[in-house]
CSV table of C-alpha atoms in Angstrom, one decimal:
chain,number,residue,atom,x,y,z
Q,1206,MET,CA,0.0,0.0,0.0
Q,1207,ALA,CA,2.8,2.4,0.8
Q,1208,ASN,CA,4.4,1.8,-2.5
Q,1209,GLU,CA,1.1,2.4,-4.3
Q,1210,LEU,CA,0.8,5.7,-2.4
Q,1211,ASN,CA,4.3,6.7,-3.5
Q,1212,VAL,CA,3.5,5.9,-7.1
Q,1213,LEU,CA,0.2,7.9,-6.9
Q,1214,SER,CA,1.9,10.8,-5.2
Q,1215,THR,CA,4.6,10.9,-7.9
Q,1216,MET,CA,2.1,10.6,-10.7
Q,1217,TYR,CA,0.2,13.6,-9.2
Q,1218,GLU,CA,3.4,15.6,-9.0
Q,1219,LEU,CA,4.3,14.7,-12.6
Q,1220,GLN,CA,0.9,15.7,-14.2
Q,1221,ASN,CA,2.0,19.3,-14.7
Q,1222,CYS,CA,5.7,18.8,-15.5
Q,1223,SER,CA,7.3,18.9,-18.9
Q,1224,ASP,CA,7.4,15.7,-21.1
Q,1225,GLU,CA,11.2,15.6,-20.6
Q,1226,ASP,CA,10.8,15.7,-16.8
Q,1227,LEU,CA,8.1,13.1,-17.1
Q,1228,GLU,CA,10.4,10.8,-18.9
Q,1229,ARG,CA,13.2,11.2,-16.3
Q,1230,GLY,CA,10.7,10.5,-13.5
Q,1231,LEU,CA,9.4,7.3,-14.9
Q,1232,ASN,CA,12.4,5.1,-14.2
Q,1233,PHE,CA,11.0,3.3,-11.2
Q,1234,VAL,CA,7.4,2.5,-12.3
Q,1235,ASP,CA,5.6,1.0,-15.2
Q,1236,ARG,CA,6.0,3.7,-17.9
Q,1237,ASP,CA,2.8,2.8,-19.8
Q,1238,VAL,CA,0.6,2.9,-16.7
Q,1239,VAL,CA,2.0,6.2,-15.6
Q,1240,LYS,CA,1.8,7.8,-19.1
Q,1241,ASP,CA,-1.8,6.7,-19.5
Q,1242,TYR,CA,-2.6,8.1,-16.1
Q,1243,ILE,CA,-0.8,11.4,-16.8
Q,1244,PHE,CA,-2.5,11.8,-20.2
Q,1245,SER,CA,-5.9,11.2,-18.7
Q,1246,LEU,CA,-5.2,13.8,-16.0
Q,1247,ARG,CA,-4.1,16.3,-18.6
Q,1248,ARG,CA,-7.2,15.6,-20.7
Q,1249,GLU,CA,-9.5,16.1,-17.7
Q,1250,ASN,CA,-7.6,19.2,-16.6
Q,1251,ALA,CA,-7.8,20.7,-20.2
Q,1252,ALA,CA,-11.6,19.9,-20.5
Q,1253,LEU,CA,-12.2,21.5,-17.0
Q,1254,LYS,CA,-10.2,24.6,-18.0
Q,1255,LYS,CA,-12.3,25.0,-21.2
Q,1256,MET,CA,-15.5,24.6,-19.3
Q,1257,LEU,CA,-14.5,27.1,-16.7
Q,1258,SER,CA,-13.4,29.6,-19.3
Q,1259,GLY,CA,-16.9,29.5,-20.8
Q,1260,MET,CA,-15.7,27.8,-24.0
Q,1261,PRO,CA,-17.5,24.6,-25.0
Q,1262,ALA,CA,-15.5,21.4,-24.4
Q,1263,PHE,CA,-16.7,20.1,-27.7
Q,1264,PRO,CA,-18.4,21.7,-30.8
Q,1265,GLU,CA,-22.0,22.4,-29.8
Q,1266,SER,CA,-23.4,21.1,-33.1
Q,1267,GLY,CA,-21.8,17.7,-32.7
Q,1268,PRO,CA,-22.5,14.8,-30.4
Q,1269,SER,CA,-21.8,15.1,-26.7
Q,1270,VAL,CA,-18.4,14.3,-25.4
Q,1271,ALA,CA,-19.9,11.6,-23.1
Q,1272,SER,CA,-21.6,9.8,-26.0
Q,1273,LEU,CA,-18.5,9.9,-28.2
Q,1274,GLU,CA,-16.3,8.7,-25.4
Q,1275,GLN,CA,-18.7,5.9,-24.6
Q,1276,ARG,CA,-18.7,4.9,-28.3
Q,1277,VAL,CA,-14.9,4.9,-28.4
Q,1278,LYS,CA,-14.8,2.9,-25.2
Q,1279,ASN,CA,-16.9,0.2,-26.7
Q,1280,MET,CA,-14.9,-0.2,-29.9
Q,1281,LYS,CA,-12.2,-2.8,-30.4
Q,1282,SER,CA,-10.4,-4.4,-33.3
Q,1283,SER,CA,-11.6,-7.7,-34.8
Q,1284,ARG,CA,-9.5,-10.2,-36.7
Q,1285,ALA,CA,-9.2,-9.7,-40.4
Q,1286,ASN,CA,-7.0,-10.8,-43.3
Q,1287,GLN,CA,-7.4,-7.8,-45.5
Q,1288,LYS,CA,-4.5,-5.4,-45.1
Q,1289,PHE,CA,-4.2,-1.9,-46.4
Q,1290,THR,CA,-2.0,1.1,-45.9
Q,1291,ALA,CA,-3.5,4.2,-44.3
Q,1292,HIS,CA,-1.7,7.6,-44.7
Q,1293,PHE,CA,-3.0,9.7,-41.9
Q,1294,THR,CA,-2.4,13.4,-42.5
Q,1295,ASN,CA,-3.0,16.0,-39.7
Q,1296,GLN,CA,-5.0,18.8,-41.2
Q,1297,SER,CA,-6.1,20.2,-37.8
Q,1298,LYS,CA,-4.5,23.2,-36.1
Q,1299,VAL,CA,-3.0,21.1,-33.2
Q,1300,SER,CA,-0.6,18.2,-32.7
Q,1301,ILE,CA,-2.5,14.9,-32.4
Q,1302,ASN,CA,-1.9,11.4,-31.0
Q,1303,LEU,CA,-2.9,8.6,-33.4
Q,1304,ILE,CA,-4.5,5.7,-31.4
Q,1305,TRP,CA,-5.4,2.2,-32.3
Q,1306,LYS,CA,-8.1,0.3,-30.4
Q,1307,ASP,CA,-6.7,-3.2,-29.8
Q,1308,TYR,CA,-8.5,-6.5,-29.7
Q,1309,ASN,CA,-9.5,-5.9,-26.0
Q,1310,GLY,CA,-10.6,-2.3,-26.7
Q,1311,LYS,CA,-7.5,-0.7,-25.1
Q,1312,GLU,CA,-6.2,2.5,-26.6
Q,1313,GLU,CA,-2.7,1.9,-27.9
Q,1314,ILE,CA,-0.9,5.1,-29.0
Q,1315,ILE,CA,0.6,4.4,-32.4
Q,1316,ARG,CA,2.2,7.8,-32.9
Q,1317,MET,CA,2.4,10.8,-30.5
Q,1318,TYR,CA,2.6,14.5,-31.4
Q,1319,ILE,CA,1.8,14.4,-35.1
Q,1320,ASN,CA,2.2,18.0,-36.0
Q,1321,PRO,CA,-0.2,19.9,-38.3
Q,1322,THR,CA,0.4,19.1,-42.0
Q,1323,THR,CA,2.4,16.0,-41.1
Q,1324,MET,CA,1.6,12.6,-42.5
Q,1325,HIS,CA,2.0,9.2,-40.8
Q,1326,GLY,CA,1.7,5.9,-42.8
Q,1327,GLU,CA,0.3,2.8,-41.0
Q,1328,ASN,CA,0.0,-0.7,-42.3
Q,1329,THR,CA,-3.2,-2.1,-40.8
Q,1330,PHE,CA,-6.3,-4.2,-41.4
Q,1331,LEU,CA,-9.8,-3.2,-42.6
Q,1332,THR,CA,-11.4,-4.0,-39.2
Q,1333,HIS,CA,-9.0,-2.0,-37.0
Q,1334,PRO,CA,-10.5,1.2,-35.5
Q,1335,PHE,CA,-8.4,4.3,-34.9
Q,1336,ILE,CA,-9.0,7.5,-33.1
Q,1337,ALA,CA,-7.1,10.8,-33.0
Q,1338,ARG,CA,-6.8,12.9,-29.9
Q,1339,ASP,CA,-5.4,16.4,-29.4
Q,1340,SER,CA,-2.0,15.7,-27.9
Q,1341,ASP,CA,-2.5,18.3,-25.2
Q,1342,THR,CA,-6.2,18.2,-24.3
Q,1343,GLY,CA,-7.2,14.7,-25.3
Q,1344,GLU,CA,-10.1,16.0,-27.3
Q,1345,LEU,CA,-11.3,13.7,-30.1
Q,1346,LYS,CA,-10.6,14.8,-33.7
Q,1347,ARG,CA,-12.5,13.7,-36.8
Q,1348,PHE,CA,-11.3,11.7,-39.7
Q,1349,ASN,CA,-12.2,12.7,-43.3
Q,1350,PHE,CA,-11.9,10.2,-46.2
Q,1351,ASN,CA,-13.8,10.4,-49.5
Q,1352,GLY,CA,-16.3,12.9,-48.0
Q,1353,LYS,CA,-17.2,10.8,-45.0
Q,1354,LYS,CA,-16.4,12.3,-41.6
Q,1355,ASP,CA,-16.3,10.5,-38.3
Q,1356,TYR,CA,-14.5,10.5,-34.9
Q,1357,VAL,CA,-13.6,6.8,-35.4
Q,1358,PHE,CA,-11.7,5.6,-38.5
Q,1359,GLU,CA,-12.1,2.0,-39.6
Q,1360,GLY,CA,-11.1,1.1,-43.2
Q,1361,LEU,CA,-14.1,-1.2,-43.8
Q,1362,GLU,CA,-16.6,1.5,-42.7
Q,1363,PHE,CA,-14.9,4.2,-44.8
Q,1364,GLY,CA,-14.6,2.1,-47.9
Q,1365,VAL,CA,-10.8,2.3,-48.4
Q,1366,GLN,CA,-9.2,0.6,-51.3
Q,1367,ARG,CA,-6.7,-2.1,-50.4
Q,1368,ASP,CA,-4.3,-1.3,-53.3
Q,1369,ALA,CA,-4.7,2.4,-53.4
Q,1370,SER,CA,-3.2,5.5,-51.8
Q,1371,ASN,CA,-5.5,6.0,-48.9
Q,1372,ILE,CA,-5.0,9.5,-47.5
Q,1373,ILE,CA,-7.1,10.0,-44.5
Q,1374,GLU,CA,-7.3,13.6,-43.2
Q,1375,ILE,CA,-7.5,14.3,-39.5
Q,1376,VAL,CA,-9.5,17.6,-39.1
Q,1377,ASP,CA,-10.8,19.8,-36.3
């Protein structure tokens, strides 16, 4: 119990530190657990700051944050044999984290801090869902491919071509 309290205390102290300090402070605990916890705290803090400043935490015309997060929470990858290459290009105004939902529904960060106008190629399967989050706030971003926009990208749902150049935009 004392060790768990030390870890929680350290994680609390690290939530507002720089990423470099965060990396140095993670030598004694499970890095993935702490990083997930810190990113969730940063997301919660950013959403709270937006709410307190009078700004909506999510576009008013879109679905509620709670319903989107519940939808994302329920998604997971399923087995498939059909591969394709997705070229994710960040067309938003902020850096984003590209996240794959694994077979158990866990969010696995594929690439962190994809800057605006930057592209990331990913070999994947048609039934693997991806989400994109603002690197700082954790806010979900939308994908745009062939005129279809959604907060979750899955090749099968978007109708990607297996042997084509599939450029998927990440937008605000």
